[in-house]
PDB file of C-alpha atoms in Angstrom:
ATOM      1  CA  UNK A  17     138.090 164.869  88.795  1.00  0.00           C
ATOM      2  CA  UNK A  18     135.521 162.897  90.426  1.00  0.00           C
ATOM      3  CA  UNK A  19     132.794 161.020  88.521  1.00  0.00           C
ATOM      4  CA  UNK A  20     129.640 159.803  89.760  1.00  0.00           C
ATOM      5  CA  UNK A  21     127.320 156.948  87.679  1.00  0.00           C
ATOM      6  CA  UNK A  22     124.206 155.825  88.543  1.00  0.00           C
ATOM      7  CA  UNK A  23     122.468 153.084  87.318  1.00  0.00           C
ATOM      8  CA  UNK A  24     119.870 152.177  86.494  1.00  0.00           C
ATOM      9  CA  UNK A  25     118.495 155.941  85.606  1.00  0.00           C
ATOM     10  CA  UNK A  26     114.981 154.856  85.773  1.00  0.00           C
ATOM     11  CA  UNK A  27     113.240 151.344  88.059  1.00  0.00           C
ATOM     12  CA  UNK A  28     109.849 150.295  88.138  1.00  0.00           C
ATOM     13  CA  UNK A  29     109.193 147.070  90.013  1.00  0.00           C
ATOM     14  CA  UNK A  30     105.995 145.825  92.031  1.00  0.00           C
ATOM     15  CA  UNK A  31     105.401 146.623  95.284  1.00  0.00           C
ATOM     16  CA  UNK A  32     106.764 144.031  97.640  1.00  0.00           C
ATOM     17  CA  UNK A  33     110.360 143.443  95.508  1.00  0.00           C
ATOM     18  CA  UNK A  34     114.084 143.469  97.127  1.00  0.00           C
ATOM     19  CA  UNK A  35     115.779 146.041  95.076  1.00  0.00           C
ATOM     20  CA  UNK A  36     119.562 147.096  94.349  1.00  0.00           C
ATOM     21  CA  UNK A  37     120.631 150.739  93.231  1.00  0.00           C
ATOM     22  CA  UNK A  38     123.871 151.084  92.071  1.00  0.00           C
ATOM     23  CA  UNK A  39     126.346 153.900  92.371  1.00  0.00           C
ATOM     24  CA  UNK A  40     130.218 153.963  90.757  1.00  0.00           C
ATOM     25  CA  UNK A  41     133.032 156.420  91.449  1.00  0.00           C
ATOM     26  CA  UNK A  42     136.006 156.669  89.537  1.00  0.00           C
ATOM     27  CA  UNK A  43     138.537 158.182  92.143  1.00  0.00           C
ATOM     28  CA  UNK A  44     138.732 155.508  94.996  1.00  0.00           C
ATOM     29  CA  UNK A  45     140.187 158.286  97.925  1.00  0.00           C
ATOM     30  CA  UNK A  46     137.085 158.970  98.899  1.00  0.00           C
ATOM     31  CA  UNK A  47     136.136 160.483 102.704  1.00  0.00           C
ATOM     32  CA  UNK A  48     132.364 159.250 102.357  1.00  0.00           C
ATOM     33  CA  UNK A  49     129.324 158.294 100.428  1.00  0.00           C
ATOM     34  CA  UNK A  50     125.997 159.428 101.371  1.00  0.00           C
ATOM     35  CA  UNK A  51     122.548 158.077  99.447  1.00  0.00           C
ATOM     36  CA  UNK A  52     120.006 160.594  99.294  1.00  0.00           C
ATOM     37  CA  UNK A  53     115.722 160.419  98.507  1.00  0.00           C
ATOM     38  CA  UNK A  54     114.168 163.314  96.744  1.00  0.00           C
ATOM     39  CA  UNK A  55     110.508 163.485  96.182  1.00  0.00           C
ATOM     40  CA  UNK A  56     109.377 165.440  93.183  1.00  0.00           C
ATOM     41  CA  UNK A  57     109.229 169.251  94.060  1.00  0.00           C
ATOM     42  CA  UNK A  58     111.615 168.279  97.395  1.00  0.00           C
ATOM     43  CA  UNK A  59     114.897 169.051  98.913  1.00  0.00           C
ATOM     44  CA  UNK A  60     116.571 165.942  99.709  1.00  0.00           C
ATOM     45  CA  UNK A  61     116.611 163.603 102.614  1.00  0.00           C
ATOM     46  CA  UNK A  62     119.879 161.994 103.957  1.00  0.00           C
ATOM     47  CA  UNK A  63     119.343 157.975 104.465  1.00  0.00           C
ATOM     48  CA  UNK A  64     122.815 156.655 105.016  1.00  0.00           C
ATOM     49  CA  UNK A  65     126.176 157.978 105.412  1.00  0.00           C
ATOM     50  CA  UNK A  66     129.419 155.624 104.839  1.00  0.00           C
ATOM     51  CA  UNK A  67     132.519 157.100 106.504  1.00  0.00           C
ATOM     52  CA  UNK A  68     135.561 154.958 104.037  1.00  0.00           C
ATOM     53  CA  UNK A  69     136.623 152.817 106.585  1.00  0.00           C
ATOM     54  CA  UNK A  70     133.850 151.488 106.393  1.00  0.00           C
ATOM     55  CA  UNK A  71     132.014 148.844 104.400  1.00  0.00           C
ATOM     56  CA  UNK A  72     128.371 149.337 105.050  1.00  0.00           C
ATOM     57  CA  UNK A  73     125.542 151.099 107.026  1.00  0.00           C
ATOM     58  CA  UNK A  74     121.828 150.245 108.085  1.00  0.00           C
ATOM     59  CA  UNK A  75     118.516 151.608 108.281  1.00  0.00           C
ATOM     60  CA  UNK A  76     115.465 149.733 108.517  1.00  0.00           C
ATOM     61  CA  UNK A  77     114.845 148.373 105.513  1.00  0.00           C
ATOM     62  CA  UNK A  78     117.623 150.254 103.618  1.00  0.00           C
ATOM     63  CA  UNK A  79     121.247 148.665 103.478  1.00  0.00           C
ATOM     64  CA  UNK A  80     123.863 150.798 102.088  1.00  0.00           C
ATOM     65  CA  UNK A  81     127.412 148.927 100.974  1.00  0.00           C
ATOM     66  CA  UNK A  82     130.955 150.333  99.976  1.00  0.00           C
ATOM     67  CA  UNK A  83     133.405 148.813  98.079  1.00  0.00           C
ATOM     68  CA  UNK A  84     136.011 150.996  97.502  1.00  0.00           C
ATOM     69  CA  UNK A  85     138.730 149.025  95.419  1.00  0.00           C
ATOM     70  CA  UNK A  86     136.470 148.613  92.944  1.00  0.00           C
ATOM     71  CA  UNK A  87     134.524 152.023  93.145  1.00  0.00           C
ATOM     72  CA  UNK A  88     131.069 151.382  93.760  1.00  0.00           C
ATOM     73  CA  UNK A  89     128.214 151.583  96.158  1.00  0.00           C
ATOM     74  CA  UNK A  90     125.029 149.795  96.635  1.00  0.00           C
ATOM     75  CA  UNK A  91     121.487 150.452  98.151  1.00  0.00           C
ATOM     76  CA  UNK A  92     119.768 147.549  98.666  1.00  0.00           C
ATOM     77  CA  UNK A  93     115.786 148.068  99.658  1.00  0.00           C
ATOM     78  CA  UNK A  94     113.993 145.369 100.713  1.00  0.00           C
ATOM     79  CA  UNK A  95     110.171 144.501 100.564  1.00  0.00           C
ATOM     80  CA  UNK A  96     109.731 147.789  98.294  1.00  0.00           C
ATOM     81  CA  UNK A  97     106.730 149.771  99.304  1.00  0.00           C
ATOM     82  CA  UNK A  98     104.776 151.966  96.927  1.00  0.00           C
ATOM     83  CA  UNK A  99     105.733 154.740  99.434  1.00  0.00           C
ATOM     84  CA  UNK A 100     109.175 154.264  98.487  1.00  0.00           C
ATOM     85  CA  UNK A 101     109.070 155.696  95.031  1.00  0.00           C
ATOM     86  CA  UNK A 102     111.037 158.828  94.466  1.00  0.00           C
ATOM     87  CA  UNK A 103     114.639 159.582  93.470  1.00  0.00           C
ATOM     88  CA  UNK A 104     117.898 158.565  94.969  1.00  0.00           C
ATOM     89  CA  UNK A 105     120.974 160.132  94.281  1.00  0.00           C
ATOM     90  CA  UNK A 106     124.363 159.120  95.944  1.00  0.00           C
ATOM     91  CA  UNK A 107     126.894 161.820  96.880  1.00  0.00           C
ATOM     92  CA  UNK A 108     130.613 161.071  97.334  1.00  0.00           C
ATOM     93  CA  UNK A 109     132.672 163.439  99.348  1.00  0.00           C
ATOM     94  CA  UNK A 110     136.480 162.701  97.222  1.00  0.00           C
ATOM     95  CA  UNK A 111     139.565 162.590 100.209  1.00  0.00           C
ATOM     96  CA  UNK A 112     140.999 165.814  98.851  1.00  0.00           C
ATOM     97  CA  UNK A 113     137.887 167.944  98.823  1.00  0.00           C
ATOM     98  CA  UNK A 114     135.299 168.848 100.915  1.00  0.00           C
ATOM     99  CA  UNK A 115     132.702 168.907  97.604  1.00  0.00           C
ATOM    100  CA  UNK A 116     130.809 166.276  97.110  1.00  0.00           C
ATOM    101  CA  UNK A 117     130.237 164.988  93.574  1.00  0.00           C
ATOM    102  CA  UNK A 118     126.718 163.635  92.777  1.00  0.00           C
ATOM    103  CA  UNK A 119     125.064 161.058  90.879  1.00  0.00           C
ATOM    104  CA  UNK A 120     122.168 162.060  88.346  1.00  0.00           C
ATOM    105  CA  UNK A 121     120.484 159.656  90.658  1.00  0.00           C
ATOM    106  CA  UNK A 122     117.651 156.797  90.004  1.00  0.00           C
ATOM    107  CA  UNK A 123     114.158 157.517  89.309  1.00  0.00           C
ATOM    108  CA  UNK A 124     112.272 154.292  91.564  1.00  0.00           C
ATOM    109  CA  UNK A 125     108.541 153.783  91.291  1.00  0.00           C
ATOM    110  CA  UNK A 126     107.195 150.802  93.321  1.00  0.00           C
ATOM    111  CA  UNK A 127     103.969 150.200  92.439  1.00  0.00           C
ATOM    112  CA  UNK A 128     100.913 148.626  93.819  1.00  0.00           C
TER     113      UNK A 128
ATOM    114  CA  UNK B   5     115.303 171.382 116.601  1.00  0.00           C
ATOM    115  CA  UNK B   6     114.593 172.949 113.150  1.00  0.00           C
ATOM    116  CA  UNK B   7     116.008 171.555 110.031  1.00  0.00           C
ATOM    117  CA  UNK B   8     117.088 173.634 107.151  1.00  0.00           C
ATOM    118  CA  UNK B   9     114.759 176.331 105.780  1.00  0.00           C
ATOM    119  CA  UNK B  10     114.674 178.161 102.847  1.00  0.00           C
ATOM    120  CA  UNK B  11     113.021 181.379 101.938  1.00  0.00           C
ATOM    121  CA  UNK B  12     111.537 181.900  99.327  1.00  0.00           C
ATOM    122  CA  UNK B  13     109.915 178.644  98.863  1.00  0.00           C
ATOM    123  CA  UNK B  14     109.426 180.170  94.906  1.00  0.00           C
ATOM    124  CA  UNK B  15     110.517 183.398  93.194  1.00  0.00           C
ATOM    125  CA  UNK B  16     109.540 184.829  89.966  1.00  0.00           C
ATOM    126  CA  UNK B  17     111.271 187.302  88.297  1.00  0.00           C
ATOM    127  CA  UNK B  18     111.980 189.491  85.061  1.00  0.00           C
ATOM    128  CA  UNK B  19     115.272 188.574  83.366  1.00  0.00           C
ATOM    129  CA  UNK B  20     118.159 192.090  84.679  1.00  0.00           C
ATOM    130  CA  UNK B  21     116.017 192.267  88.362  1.00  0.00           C
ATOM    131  CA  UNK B  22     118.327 190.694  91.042  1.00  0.00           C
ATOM    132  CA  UNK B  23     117.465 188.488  93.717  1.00  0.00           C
ATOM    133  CA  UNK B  24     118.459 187.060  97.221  1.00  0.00           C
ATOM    134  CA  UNK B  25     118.139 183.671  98.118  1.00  0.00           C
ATOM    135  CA  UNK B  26     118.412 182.966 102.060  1.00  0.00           C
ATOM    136  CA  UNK B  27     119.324 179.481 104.036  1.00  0.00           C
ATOM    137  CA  UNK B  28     118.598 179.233 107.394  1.00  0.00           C
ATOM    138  CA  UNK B  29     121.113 176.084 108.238  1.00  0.00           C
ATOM    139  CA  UNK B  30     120.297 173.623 111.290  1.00  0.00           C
ATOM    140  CA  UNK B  31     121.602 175.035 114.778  1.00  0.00           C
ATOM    141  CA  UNK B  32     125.187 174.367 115.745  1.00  0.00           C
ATOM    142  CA  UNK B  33     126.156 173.489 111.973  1.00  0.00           C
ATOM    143  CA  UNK B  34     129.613 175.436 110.638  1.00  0.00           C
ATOM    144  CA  UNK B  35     129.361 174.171 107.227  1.00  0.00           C
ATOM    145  CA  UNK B  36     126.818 174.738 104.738  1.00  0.00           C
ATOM    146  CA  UNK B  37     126.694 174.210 101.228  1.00  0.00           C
ATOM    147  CA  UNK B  38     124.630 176.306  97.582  1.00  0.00           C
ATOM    148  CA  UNK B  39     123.627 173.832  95.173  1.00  0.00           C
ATOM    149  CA  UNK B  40     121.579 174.597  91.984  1.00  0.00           C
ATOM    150  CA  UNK B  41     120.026 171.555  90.406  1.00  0.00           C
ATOM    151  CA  UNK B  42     118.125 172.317  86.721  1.00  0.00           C
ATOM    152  CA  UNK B  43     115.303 170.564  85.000  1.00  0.00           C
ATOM    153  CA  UNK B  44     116.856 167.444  83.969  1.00  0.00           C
ATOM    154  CA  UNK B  45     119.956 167.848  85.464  1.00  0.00           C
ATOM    155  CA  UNK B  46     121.968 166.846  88.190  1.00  0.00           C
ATOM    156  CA  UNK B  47     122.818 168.700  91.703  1.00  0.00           C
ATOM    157  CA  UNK B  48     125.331 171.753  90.461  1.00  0.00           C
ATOM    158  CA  UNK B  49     127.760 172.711  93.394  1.00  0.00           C
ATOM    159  CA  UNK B  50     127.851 176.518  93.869  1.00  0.00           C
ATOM    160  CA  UNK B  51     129.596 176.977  96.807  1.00  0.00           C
ATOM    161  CA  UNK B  52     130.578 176.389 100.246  1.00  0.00           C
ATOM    162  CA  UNK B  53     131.364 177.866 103.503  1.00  0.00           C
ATOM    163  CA  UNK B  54     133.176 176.688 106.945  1.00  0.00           C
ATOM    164  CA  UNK B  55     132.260 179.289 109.505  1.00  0.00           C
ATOM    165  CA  UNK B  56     131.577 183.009 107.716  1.00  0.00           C
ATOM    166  CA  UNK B  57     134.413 181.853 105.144  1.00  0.00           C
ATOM    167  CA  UNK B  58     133.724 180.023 101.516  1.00  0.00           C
ATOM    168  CA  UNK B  59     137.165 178.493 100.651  1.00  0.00           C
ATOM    169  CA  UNK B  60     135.725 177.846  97.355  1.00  0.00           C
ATOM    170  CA  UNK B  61     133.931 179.797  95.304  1.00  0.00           C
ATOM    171  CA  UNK B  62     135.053 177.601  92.280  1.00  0.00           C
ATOM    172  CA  UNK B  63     131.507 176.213  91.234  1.00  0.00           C
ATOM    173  CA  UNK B  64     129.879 179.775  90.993  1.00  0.00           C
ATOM    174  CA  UNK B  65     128.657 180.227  87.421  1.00  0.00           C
ATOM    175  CA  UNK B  66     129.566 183.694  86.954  1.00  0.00           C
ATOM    176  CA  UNK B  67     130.548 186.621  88.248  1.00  0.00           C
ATOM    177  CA  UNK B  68     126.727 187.680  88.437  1.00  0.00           C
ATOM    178  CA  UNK B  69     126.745 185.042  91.895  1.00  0.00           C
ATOM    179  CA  UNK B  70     127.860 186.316  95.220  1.00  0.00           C
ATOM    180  CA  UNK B  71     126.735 184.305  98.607  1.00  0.00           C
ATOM    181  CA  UNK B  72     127.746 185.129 102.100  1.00  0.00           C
ATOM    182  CA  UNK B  73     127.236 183.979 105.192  1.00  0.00           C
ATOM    183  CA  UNK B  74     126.931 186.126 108.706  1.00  0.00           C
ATOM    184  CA  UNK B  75     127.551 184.814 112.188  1.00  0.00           C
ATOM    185  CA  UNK B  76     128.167 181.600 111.234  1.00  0.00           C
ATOM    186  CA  UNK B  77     124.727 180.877 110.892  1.00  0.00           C
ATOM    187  CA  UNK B  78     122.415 182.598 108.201  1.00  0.00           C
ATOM    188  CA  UNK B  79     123.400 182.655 104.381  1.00  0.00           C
ATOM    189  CA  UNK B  80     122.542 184.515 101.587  1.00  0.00           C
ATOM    190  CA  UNK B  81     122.554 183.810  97.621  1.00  0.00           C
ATOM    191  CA  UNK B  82     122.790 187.046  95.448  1.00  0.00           C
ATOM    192  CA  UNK B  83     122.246 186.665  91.498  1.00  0.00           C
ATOM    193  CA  UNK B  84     122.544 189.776  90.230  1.00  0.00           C
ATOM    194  CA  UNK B  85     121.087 190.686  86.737  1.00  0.00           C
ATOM    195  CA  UNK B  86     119.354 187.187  86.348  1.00  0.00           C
ATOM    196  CA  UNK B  87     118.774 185.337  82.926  1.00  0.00           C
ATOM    197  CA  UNK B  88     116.714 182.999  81.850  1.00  0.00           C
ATOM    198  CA  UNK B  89     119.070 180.140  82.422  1.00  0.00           C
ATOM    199  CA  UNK B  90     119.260 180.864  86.079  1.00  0.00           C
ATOM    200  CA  UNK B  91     116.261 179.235  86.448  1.00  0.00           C
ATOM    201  CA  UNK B  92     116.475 176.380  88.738  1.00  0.00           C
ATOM    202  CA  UNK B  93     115.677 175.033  92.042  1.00  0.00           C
ATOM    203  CA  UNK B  94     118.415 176.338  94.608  1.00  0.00           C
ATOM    204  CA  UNK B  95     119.182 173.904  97.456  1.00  0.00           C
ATOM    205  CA  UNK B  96     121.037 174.484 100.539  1.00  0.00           C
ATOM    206  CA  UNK B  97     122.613 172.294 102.587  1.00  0.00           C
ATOM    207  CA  UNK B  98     124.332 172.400 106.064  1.00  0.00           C
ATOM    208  CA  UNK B  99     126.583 169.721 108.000  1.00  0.00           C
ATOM    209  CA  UNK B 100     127.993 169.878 111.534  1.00  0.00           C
ATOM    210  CA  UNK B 101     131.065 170.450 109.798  1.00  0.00           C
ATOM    211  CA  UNK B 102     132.748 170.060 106.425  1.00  0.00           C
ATOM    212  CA  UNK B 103     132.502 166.380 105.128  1.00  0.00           C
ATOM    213  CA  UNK B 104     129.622 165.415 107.838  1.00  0.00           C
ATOM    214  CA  UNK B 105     126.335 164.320 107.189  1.00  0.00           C
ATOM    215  CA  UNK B 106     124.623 167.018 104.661  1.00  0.00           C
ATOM    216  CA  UNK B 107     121.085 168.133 105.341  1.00  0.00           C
ATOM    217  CA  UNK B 108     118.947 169.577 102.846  1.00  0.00           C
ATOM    218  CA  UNK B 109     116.379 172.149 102.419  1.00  0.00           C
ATOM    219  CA  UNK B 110     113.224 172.348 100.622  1.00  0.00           C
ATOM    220  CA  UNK B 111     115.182 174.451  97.912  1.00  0.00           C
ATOM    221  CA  UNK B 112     113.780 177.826  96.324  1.00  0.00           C
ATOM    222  CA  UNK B 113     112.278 177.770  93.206  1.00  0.00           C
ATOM    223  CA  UNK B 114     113.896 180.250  90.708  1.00  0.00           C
ATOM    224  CA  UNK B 115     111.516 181.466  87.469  1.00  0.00           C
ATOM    225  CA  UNK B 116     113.158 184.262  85.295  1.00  0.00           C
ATOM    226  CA  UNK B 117     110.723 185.555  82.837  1.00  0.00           C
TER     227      UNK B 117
END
């Protein structure tokens, strides 16, 4: 069964900061990884999506990597903005399911 | 075009009433996905559907949850008899197809008094 850790659970840094979230799997077949925001009393809001053969995706300021053999993901955000803050949660889609498994996710607040 | 909606955006209820949950999914999309995510806990897969079929109905809590899904397009969540721990924000989520890009919606807000 697929497990999903994310870590740190909670990040507060000053506004302006490069950032790393991190995000480890324990079953390595994976068919993707997607990293999700969720603003308090939100659905949430797709940011990336990594298909396995790949090794990472970009948007804007977000960079997204995958490193399968060793079962982890990372979300690097640089030049954090107070607008920012909220919750990210990664998702992995396991190669034998179409479920995805989710992280408890990250509570980020960037502040002024 | 649209994203996902959701309707009710918040539903209060007494604990034995029933209640329907609907997800309007993005245009086009064959998959969509029930997720139930609780104060202080993570997203809880429910269930999922391909088309008007749910190949797995595995993550349904009890026998008190029933979804569907009609045309390929509009889905419904049934809780029948609700408790008190059915409270929780109920998300739905829809992909072009299974193991695609997920989009969310804004989630109804379940209160059972």
């Amino acid at each position: 069964k697929q497990e999903v850790t994310q870590i740190p659970a909670a990040l507060s840094v000053p506004e302006g900061e490069n950032l790393v979230l991190n995000c480890s799997f324990t079953d390595s077949a994976i068919y993707n990884l997607q990293w999700f925001r969720q603003d308090p009393g939100k659905g949430l809001t797709s940011l990336l999506l990594i298909q396995s053969s790949q090794r990472e995706q970009t948007s804007g300021r977000l960079n997204a990597s995958l490193d399968k053999s060793s079962g982890r993901s990372t979300l690097y955000i640089a030049a954090s903005q107070p607008g920012d803050s909220a919750t990210y949660l990664c998702a992995v889609t396991s190669g034998g399911s179409y479920i995805p498994t989710f992280g408890r996710g990250t509570s980020l607040i960037v502040h002024p | 075009g649209a994203g996902v909606s959701q309707s009710p955006s918040n539903k209060v209820t007494e604990k034995g009433k029933d209640v329907e949950l609907r997800c309007d999914p993005i245009s086009g999309h064959t998959a969509l996905y029930w997720y139930r995510q609780s104060l202080g806990q993570g997203l809880e897969f429910l269930i999922y559907f391909q088309g008007n079929s749910a190949p797995d109905k595995s993550g349904l809590p009890s026998d008190r949850f029933s979804a569907e899904r009609t045309g390929g397009s509009v889905s419904t969540l049934t809780i029948q008899r609700t408790q008190q721990e059915d409270s929780a924000v109920y998300l739905c989520a829809s992909s072009l197809e299974v193991r695609y890009e997920q989009y969310f919606g804004p989630g109804t807000r379940l209160t059972v008094t």
